[in-house]
Tab-separated table of C-alpha atoms and ligand atoms in Angstrom:
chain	number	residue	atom	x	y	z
J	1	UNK	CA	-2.994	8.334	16.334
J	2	UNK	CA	-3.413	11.392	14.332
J	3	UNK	CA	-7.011	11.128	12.762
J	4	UNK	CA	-7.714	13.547	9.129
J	5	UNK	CA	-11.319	13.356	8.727
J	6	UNK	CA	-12.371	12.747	5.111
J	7	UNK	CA	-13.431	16.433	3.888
J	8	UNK	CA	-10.473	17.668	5.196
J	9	UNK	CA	-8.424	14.902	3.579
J	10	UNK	CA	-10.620	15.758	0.055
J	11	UNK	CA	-10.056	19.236	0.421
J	12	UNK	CA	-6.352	19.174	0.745
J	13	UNK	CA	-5.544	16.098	-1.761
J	14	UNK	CA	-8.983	16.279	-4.111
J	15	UNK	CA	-11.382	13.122	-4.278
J	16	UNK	CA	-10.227	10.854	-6.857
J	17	UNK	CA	-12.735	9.378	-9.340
J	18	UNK	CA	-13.037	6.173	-10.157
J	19	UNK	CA	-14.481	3.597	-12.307
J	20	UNK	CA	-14.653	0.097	-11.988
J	21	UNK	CA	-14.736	-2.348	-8.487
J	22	UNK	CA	-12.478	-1.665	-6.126
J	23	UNK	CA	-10.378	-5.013	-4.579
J	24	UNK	CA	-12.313	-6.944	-2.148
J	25	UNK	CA	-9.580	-6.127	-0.018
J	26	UNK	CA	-9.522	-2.459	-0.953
J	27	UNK	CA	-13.368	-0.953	0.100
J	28	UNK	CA	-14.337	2.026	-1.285
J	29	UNK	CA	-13.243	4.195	1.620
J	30	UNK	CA	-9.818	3.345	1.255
J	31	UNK	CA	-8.804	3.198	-2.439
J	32	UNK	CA	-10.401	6.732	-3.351
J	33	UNK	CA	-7.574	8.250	-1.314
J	34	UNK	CA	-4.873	6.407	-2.719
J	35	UNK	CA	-6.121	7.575	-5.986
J	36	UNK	CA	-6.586	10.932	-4.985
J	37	UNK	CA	-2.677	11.190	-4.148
J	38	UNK	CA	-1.978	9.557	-7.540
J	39	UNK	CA	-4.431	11.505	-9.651
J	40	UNK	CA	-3.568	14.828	-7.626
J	41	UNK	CA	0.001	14.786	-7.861
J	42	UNK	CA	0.512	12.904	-10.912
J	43	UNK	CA	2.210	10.010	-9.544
J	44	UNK	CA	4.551	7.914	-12.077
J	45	UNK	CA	6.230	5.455	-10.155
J	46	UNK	CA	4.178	2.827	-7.782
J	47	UNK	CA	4.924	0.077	-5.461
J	48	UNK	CA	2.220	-2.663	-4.106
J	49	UNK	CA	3.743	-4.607	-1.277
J	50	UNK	CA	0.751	-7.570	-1.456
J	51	UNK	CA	-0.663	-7.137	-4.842
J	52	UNK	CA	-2.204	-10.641	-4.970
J	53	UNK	CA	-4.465	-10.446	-7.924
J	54	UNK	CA	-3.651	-7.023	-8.570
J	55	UNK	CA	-7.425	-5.831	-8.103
J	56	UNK	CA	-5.566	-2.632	-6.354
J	57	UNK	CA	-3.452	-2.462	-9.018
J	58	UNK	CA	-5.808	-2.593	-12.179
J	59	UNK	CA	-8.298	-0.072	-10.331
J	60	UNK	CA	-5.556	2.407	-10.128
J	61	UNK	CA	-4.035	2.399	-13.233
J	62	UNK	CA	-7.455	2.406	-15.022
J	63	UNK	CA	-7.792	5.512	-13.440
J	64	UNK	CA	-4.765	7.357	-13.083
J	65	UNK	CA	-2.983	7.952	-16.619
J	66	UNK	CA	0.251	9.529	-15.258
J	67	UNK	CA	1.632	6.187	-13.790
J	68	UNK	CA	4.393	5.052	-15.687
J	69	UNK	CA	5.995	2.099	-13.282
J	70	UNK	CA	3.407	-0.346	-11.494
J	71	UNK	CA	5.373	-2.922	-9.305
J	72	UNK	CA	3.790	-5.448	-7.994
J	73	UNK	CA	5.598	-7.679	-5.179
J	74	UNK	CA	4.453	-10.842	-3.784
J	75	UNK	CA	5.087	-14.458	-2.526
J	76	UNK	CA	4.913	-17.938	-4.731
J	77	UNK	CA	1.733	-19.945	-4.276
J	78	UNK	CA	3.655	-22.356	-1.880
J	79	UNK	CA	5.401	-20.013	0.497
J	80	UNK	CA	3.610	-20.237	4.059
J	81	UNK	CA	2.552	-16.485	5.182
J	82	UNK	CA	3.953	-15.526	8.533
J	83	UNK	CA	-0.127	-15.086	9.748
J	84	UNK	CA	-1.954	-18.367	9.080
J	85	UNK	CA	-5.012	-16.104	9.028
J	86	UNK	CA	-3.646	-14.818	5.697
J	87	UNK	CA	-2.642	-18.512	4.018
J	88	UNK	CA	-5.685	-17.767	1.865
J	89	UNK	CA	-4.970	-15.166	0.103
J	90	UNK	CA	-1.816	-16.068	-1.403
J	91	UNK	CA	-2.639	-15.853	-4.870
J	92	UNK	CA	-2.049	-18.728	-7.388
J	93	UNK	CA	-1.214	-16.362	-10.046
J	94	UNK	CA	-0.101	-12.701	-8.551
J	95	UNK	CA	-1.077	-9.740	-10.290
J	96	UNK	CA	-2.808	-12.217	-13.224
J	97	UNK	CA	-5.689	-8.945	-13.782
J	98	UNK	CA	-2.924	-6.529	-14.331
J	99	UNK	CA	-1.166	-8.840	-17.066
J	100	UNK	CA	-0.842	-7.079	-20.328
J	101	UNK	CA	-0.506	-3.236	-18.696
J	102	UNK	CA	2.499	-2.004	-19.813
J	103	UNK	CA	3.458	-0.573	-16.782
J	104	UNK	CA	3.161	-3.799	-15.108
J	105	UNK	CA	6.034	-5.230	-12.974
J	106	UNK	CA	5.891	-8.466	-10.588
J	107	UNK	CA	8.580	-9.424	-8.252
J	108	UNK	CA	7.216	-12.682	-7.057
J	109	UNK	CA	9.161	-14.247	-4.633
J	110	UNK	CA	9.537	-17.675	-1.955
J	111	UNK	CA	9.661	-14.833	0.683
J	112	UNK	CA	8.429	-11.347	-1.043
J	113	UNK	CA	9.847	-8.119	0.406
J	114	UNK	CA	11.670	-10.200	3.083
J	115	UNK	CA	14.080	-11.271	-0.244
J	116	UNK	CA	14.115	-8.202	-1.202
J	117	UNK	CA	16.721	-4.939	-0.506
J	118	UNK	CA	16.467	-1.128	-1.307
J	119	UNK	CA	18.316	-1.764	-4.869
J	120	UNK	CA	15.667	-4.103	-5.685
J	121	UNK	CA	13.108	-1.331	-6.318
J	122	UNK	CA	13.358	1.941	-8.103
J	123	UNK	CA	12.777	5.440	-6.126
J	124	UNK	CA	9.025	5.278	-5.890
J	125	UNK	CA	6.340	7.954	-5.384
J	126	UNK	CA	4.098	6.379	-3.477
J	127	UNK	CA	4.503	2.661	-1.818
J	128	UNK	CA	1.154	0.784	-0.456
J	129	UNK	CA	2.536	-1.310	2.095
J	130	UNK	CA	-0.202	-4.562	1.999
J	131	UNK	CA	1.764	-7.851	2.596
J	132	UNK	CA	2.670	-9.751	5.746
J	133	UNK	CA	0.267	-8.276	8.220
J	134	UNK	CA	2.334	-9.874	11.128
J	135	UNK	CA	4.054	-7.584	13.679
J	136	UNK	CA	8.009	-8.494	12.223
J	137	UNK	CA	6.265	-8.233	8.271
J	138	UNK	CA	4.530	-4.582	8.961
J	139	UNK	CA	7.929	-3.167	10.411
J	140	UNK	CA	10.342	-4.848	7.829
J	141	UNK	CA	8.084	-3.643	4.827
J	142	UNK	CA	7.899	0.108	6.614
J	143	UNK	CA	11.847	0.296	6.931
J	144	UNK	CA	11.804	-1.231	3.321
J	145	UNK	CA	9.321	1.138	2.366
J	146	UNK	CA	11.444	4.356	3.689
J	147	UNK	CA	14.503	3.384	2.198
J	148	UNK	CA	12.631	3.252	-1.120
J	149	UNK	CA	10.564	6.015	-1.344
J	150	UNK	CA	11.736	9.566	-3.180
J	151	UNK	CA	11.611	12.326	-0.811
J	152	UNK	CA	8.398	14.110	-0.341
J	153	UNK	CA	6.875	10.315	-2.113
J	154	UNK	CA	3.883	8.818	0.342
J	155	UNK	CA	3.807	5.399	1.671
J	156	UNK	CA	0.451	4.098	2.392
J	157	UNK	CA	-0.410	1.661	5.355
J	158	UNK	CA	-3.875	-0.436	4.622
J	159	UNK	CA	-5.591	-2.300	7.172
J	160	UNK	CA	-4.996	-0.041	10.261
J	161	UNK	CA	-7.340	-0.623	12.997
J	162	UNK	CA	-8.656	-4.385	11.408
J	163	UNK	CA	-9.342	-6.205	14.324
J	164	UNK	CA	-8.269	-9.644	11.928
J	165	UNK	CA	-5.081	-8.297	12.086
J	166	UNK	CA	-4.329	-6.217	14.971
J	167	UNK	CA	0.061	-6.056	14.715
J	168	UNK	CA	-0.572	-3.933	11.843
J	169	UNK	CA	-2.523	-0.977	14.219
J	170	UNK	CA	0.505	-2.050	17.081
J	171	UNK	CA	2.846	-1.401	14.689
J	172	UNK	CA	1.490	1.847	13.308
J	173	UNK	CA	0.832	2.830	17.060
J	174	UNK	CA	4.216	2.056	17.763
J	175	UNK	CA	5.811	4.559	15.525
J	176	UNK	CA	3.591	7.263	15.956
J	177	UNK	CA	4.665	7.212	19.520
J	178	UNK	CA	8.248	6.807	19.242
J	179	UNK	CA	8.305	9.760	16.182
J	180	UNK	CA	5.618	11.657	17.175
J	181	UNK	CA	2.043	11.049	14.918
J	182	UNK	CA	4.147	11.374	11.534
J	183	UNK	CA	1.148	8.882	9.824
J	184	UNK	CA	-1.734	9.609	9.869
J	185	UNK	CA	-5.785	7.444	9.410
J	186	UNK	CA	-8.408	8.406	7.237
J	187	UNK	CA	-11.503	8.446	9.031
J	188	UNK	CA	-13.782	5.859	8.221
J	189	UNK	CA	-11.044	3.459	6.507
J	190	UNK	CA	-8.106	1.524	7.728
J	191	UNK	CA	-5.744	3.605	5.681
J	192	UNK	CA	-2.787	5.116	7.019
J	193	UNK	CA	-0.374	7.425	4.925
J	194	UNK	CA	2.450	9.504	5.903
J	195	UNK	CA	4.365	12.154	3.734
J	196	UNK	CA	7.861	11.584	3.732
J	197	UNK	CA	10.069	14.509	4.503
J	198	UNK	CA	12.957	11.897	3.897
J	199	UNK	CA	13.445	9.741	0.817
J	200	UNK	CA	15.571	8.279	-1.814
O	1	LIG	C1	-4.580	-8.538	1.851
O	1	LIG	S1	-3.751	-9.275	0.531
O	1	LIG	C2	-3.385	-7.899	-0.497
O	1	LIG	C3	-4.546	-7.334	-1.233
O	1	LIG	C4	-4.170	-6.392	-2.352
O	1	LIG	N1	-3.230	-5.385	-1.909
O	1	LIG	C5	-5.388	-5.718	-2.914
O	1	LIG	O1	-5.655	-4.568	-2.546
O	1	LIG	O2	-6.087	-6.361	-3.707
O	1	LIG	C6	-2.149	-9.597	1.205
O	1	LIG	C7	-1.145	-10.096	0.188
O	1	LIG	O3	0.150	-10.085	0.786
O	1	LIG	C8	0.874	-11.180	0.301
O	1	LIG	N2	2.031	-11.423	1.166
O	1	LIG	C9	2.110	-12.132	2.309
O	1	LIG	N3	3.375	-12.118	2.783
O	1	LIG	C10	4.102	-11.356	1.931
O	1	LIG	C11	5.466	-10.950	1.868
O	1	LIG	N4	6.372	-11.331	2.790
O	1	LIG	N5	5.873	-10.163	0.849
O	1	LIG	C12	4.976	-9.768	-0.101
O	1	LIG	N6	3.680	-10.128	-0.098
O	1	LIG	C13	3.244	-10.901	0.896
O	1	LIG	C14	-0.173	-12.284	0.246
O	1	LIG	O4	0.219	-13.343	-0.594
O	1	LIG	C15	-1.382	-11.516	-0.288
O	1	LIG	O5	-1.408	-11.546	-1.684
Protein backbone atom coordinates (compact mmCIF):
# COMPACT_ATOMS: atom_id res chain seq x y z
CA UNK A 1 0.00 0.00 0.00
CA UNK A 2 1.19 3.32 -1.06
CA UNK A 3 1.03 5.56 2.17
CA UNK A 4 0.83 9.93 1.47
CA UNK A 5 1.43 11.29 4.79
CA UNK A 6 -0.93 14.17 5.64
CA UNK A 7 1.38 17.40 4.99
CA UNK A 8 2.29 16.07 1.92
CA UNK A 9 -1.32 15.25 1.03
CA UNK A 10 -2.21 19.18 2.34
CA UNK A 11 0.46 20.53 0.45
CA UNK A 12 -0.40 19.06 -2.86
CA UNK A 13 -4.43 19.18 -2.58
CA UNK A 14 -4.78 22.23 0.24
CA UNK A 15 -6.59 21.47 3.69
CA UNK A 16 -10.16 21.96 3.32
CA UNK A 17 -12.09 23.95 5.96
CA UNK A 18 -14.90 23.01 7.47
CA UNK A 19 -17.73 23.83 9.62
CA UNK A 20 -20.11 21.80 11.24
CA UNK A 21 -19.80 17.78 12.64
CA UNK A 22 -18.48 15.55 10.54
CA UNK A 23 -20.62 11.91 10.15
CA UNK A 24 -20.07 9.59 12.92
CA UNK A 25 -18.92 7.46 10.31
CA UNK A 26 -16.75 10.10 8.67
CA UNK A 27 -13.94 11.28 11.65
CA UNK A 28 -12.28 14.24 11.19
CA UNK A 29 -9.20 12.73 9.59
CA UNK A 30 -10.99 11.49 6.79
CA UNK A 31 -13.61 14.01 5.57
CA UNK A 32 -11.08 17.09 5.50
CA UNK A 33 -9.49 15.37 2.50
CA UNK A 34 -12.45 14.66 0.67
CA UNK A 35 -13.21 18.25 1.01
CA UNK A 36 -9.97 19.36 0.16
CA UNK A 37 -10.33 17.59 -3.41
CA UNK A 38 -13.80 19.20 -3.71
CA UNK A 39 -12.95 22.66 -2.47
CA UNK A 40 -9.47 22.53 -4.42
CA UNK A 41 -10.61 21.55 -7.66
CA UNK A 42 -14.01 22.82 -7.65
CA UNK A 43 -15.81 19.69 -7.88
CA UNK A 44 -19.55 19.85 -9.40
CA UNK A 45 -20.68 16.51 -9.74
CA UNK A 46 -20.66 13.91 -6.57
CA UNK A 47 -21.51 10.40 -5.91
CA UNK A 48 -22.01 8.76 -2.21
CA UNK A 49 -22.17 5.02 -2.53
CA UNK A 50 -23.68 4.56 1.38
CA UNK A 51 -25.02 7.91 2.17
CA UNK A 52 -27.30 6.67 4.98
CA UNK A 53 -28.32 9.83 6.67
CA UNK A 54 -26.37 11.87 4.48
CA UNK A 55 -24.17 13.33 7.46
CA UNK A 56 -21.22 13.03 4.64
CA UNK A 57 -23.28 14.55 2.39
CA UNK A 58 -24.65 17.73 4.28
CA UNK A 59 -20.97 18.38 5.69
CA UNK A 60 -19.74 18.64 2.21
CA UNK A 61 -22.03 20.61 0.54
CA UNK A 62 -22.18 23.11 3.47
CA UNK A 63 -18.81 23.60 2.66
CA UNK A 64 -18.03 23.32 -0.81
CA UNK A 65 -20.21 25.86 -3.01
CA UNK A 66 -19.09 24.58 -6.46
CA UNK A 67 -21.08 21.23 -6.21
CA UNK A 68 -23.83 21.26 -8.43
CA UNK A 69 -25.02 17.30 -8.45
CA UNK A 70 -25.07 15.43 -4.94
CA UNK A 71 -26.21 11.73 -5.46
CA UNK A 72 -26.87 9.87 -2.87
CA UNK A 73 -27.33 5.91 -3.33
CA UNK A 74 -28.55 3.51 -0.87
CA UNK A 75 -30.66 0.42 0.15
CA UNK A 76 -34.56 0.40 1.52
CA UNK A 77 -34.92 0.01 5.27
CA UNK A 78 -35.79 -3.76 4.73
CA UNK A 79 -33.08 -4.97 2.42
CA UNK A 80 -30.61 -7.33 4.48
CA UNK A 81 -26.83 -5.92 4.01
CA UNK A 82 -24.47 -8.52 2.67
CA UNK A 83 -22.29 -7.95 6.31
CA UNK A 84 -24.66 -8.56 9.25
CA UNK A 85 -22.16 -6.36 11.10
CA UNK A 86 -23.58 -3.49 9.01
CA UNK A 87 -27.64 -4.41 9.45
CA UNK A 88 -27.55 -1.35 11.70
CA UNK A 89 -26.86 1.17 9.82
CA UNK A 90 -29.31 0.89 7.18
CA UNK A 91 -31.02 4.01 7.51
CA UNK A 92 -34.86 4.31 7.90
CA UNK A 93 -34.92 7.38 5.93
CA UNK A 94 -31.58 7.76 3.57
CA UNK A 95 -30.15 10.99 3.08
CA UNK A 96 -33.30 12.57 5.38
CA UNK A 97 -30.41 15.64 6.61
CA UNK A 98 -29.68 16.46 3.06
CA UNK A 99 -33.55 16.85 2.15
CA UNK A 100 -34.29 20.25 0.82
CA UNK A 101 -30.52 20.86 -0.89
CA UNK A 102 -31.09 21.43 -4.23
CA UNK A 103 -28.45 19.48 -5.40
CA UNK A 104 -29.77 16.56 -3.65
CA UNK A 105 -30.33 13.21 -5.47
CA UNK A 106 -31.27 9.68 -3.79
CA UNK A 107 -31.31 6.47 -5.62
CA UNK A 108 -32.65 4.26 -2.94
CA UNK A 109 -32.89 0.91 -3.84
CA UNK A 110 -33.94 -3.13 -2.53
CA UNK A 111 -30.25 -3.76 -3.54
CA UNK A 112 -28.35 -0.18 -4.01
CA UNK A 113 -25.44 -0.09 -6.48
CA UNK A 114 -25.88 -3.88 -7.03
CA UNK A 115 -29.35 -2.57 -9.10
CA UNK A 116 -27.64 -0.22 -10.47
CA UNK A 117 -25.49 0.11 -14.10
CA UNK A 118 -23.05 2.81 -15.50
CA UNK A 119 -26.18 4.71 -17.26
CA UNK A 120 -27.70 4.97 -13.98
CA UNK A 121 -25.31 7.74 -12.85
CA UNK A 122 -24.01 10.78 -14.58
CA UNK A 123 -20.04 11.23 -15.29
CA UNK A 124 -19.00 12.15 -11.79
CA UNK A 125 -15.96 14.01 -10.40
CA UNK A 126 -15.37 12.39 -7.54
CA UNK A 127 -17.26 9.00 -6.23
CA UNK A 128 -16.93 8.01 -2.29
CA UNK A 129 -17.33 4.46 -2.45
CA UNK A 130 -19.08 3.70 1.35
CA UNK A 131 -21.72 0.89 0.96
CA UNK A 132 -21.48 -2.89 1.22
CA UNK A 133 -18.23 -3.31 3.03
CA UNK A 134 -18.23 -7.10 2.09
CA UNK A 135 -15.44 -8.47 -0.16
CA UNK A 136 -18.08 -9.05 -3.52
CA UNK A 137 -19.80 -5.23 -2.42
CA UNK A 138 -16.17 -3.32 -2.27
CA UNK A 139 -15.17 -4.80 -5.80
CA UNK A 140 -18.64 -4.41 -7.55
CA UNK A 141 -18.94 -0.69 -6.28
CA UNK A 142 -15.00 -0.08 -7.47
CA UNK A 143 -15.74 -1.49 -11.10
CA UNK A 144 -19.06 0.58 -10.78
CA UNK A 145 -17.19 3.37 -9.59
CA UNK A 146 -14.56 3.33 -12.70
CA UNK A 147 -17.02 3.02 -15.22
CA UNK A 148 -18.61 6.18 -13.79
CA UNK A 149 -16.12 8.45 -13.06
CA UNK A 150 -14.89 11.39 -15.74
CA UNK A 151 -11.36 11.00 -16.53
CA UNK A 152 -8.86 12.58 -14.30
CA UNK A 153 -12.36 12.48 -11.53
CA UNK A 154 -11.18 10.71 -7.97
CA UNK A 155 -12.91 7.90 -6.38
CA UNK A 156 -12.54 7.71 -2.73
CA UNK A 157 -12.34 4.37 -0.68
CA UNK A 158 -13.41 4.96 3.26
CA UNK A 159 -12.79 2.51 5.82
CA UNK A 160 -9.40 1.06 4.65
CA UNK A 161 -7.54 -0.66 7.28
CA UNK A 162 -10.96 -0.95 9.86
CA UNK A 163 -10.37 -3.99 11.50
CA UNK A 164 -14.68 -4.24 11.70
CA UNK A 165 -14.45 -4.67 8.27
CA UNK A 166 -11.35 -6.11 7.01
CA UNK A 167 -12.58 -7.22 2.94
CA UNK A 168 -12.56 -3.63 2.37
CA UNK A 169 -8.38 -3.35 3.17
CA UNK A 170 -8.27 -7.13 1.13
CA UNK A 171 -9.87 -5.65 -1.49
CA UNK A 172 -7.91 -2.43 -1.72
CA UNK A 173 -4.72 -4.67 -1.16
CA UNK A 174 -5.80 -6.71 -3.85
CA UNK A 175 -5.71 -4.13 -6.53
CA UNK A 176 -2.82 -2.36 -5.58
CA UNK A 177 -1.00 -5.54 -6.19
CA UNK A 178 -2.45 -6.67 -9.31
CA UNK A 179 -2.10 -2.73 -10.86
CA UNK A 180 0.65 -1.67 -9.09
CA UNK A 181 -0.20 0.94 -5.82
CA UNK A 182 -2.57 3.11 -8.18
CA UNK A 183 -4.65 4.12 -4.61
CA UNK A 184 -3.30 5.38 -2.28
CA UNK A 185 -4.09 5.90 2.24
CA UNK A 186 -3.97 8.95 4.02
CA UNK A 187 -2.01 8.54 6.98
CA UNK A 188 -3.82 8.55 10.03
CA UNK A 189 -7.40 7.78 8.36
CA UNK A 190 -8.91 4.87 6.60
CA UNK A 191 -9.23 6.83 3.41
CA UNK A 192 -8.10 5.62 0.23
CA UNK A 193 -8.29 7.71 -3.10
CA UNK A 194 -6.91 7.13 -6.42
CA UNK A 195 -6.76 9.62 -9.44
CA UNK A 196 -8.14 8.21 -12.39
CA UNK A 197 -6.09 8.43 -15.51
CA UNK A 198 -9.20 6.62 -17.13
CA UNK A 199 -12.80 7.78 -16.99
CA UNK A 200 -16.07 8.42 -18.57
C1 LIG B 1 -20.95 3.13 6.93
S1 LIG B 1 -22.53 3.53 6.35
C2 LIG B 1 -22.22 4.95 5.36
C3 LIG B 1 -21.93 6.19 6.12
C4 LIG B 1 -22.00 7.45 5.28
N1 LIG B 1 -21.23 7.33 4.06
C5 LIG B 1 -21.50 8.63 6.06
O1 LIG B 1 -20.35 9.03 5.87
O2 LIG B 1 -22.27 9.15 6.88
C6 LIG B 1 -22.80 2.32 5.10
C7 LIG B 1 -24.06 2.54 4.29
O3 LIG B 1 -24.04 1.66 3.17
C8 LIG B 1 -25.35 1.24 2.91
N2 LIG B 1 -25.33 0.06 2.04
C9 LIG B 1 -25.19 -1.24 2.37
N3 LIG B 1 -25.24 -2.01 1.26
C10 LIG B 1 -25.38 -1.16 0.21
C11 LIG B 1 -25.48 -1.34 -1.20
N4 LIG B 1 -25.46 -2.55 -1.78
N5 LIG B 1 -25.62 -0.25 -1.99
C12 LIG B 1 -25.66 0.99 -1.43
N6 LIG B 1 -25.57 1.22 -0.11
C13 LIG B 1 -25.43 0.17 0.70
C14 LIG B 1 -25.93 1.04 4.31
O4 LIG B 1 -27.34 1.03 4.30
C15 LIG B 1 -25.35 2.25 5.04
O5 LIG B 1 -26.21 3.35 4.94
Amino acid sequence: MSIIERDTFFKLFGRGTFHGEPSIYMGFNDIEPILAFVQTFHLKTIIEIGIQRGATAKCILDNCPSVEKYIGIDIIPDSQTTLPIQQGEVPQIAGELIKGYHQAELIITPNGTRDLSPGHLPVADLILIDGDHSADGVFLDTILARQTIRKGGIICWHDYGNSLVPDVTRVIDDLNTIEGNRIFLIENGFLCFQICSEGR
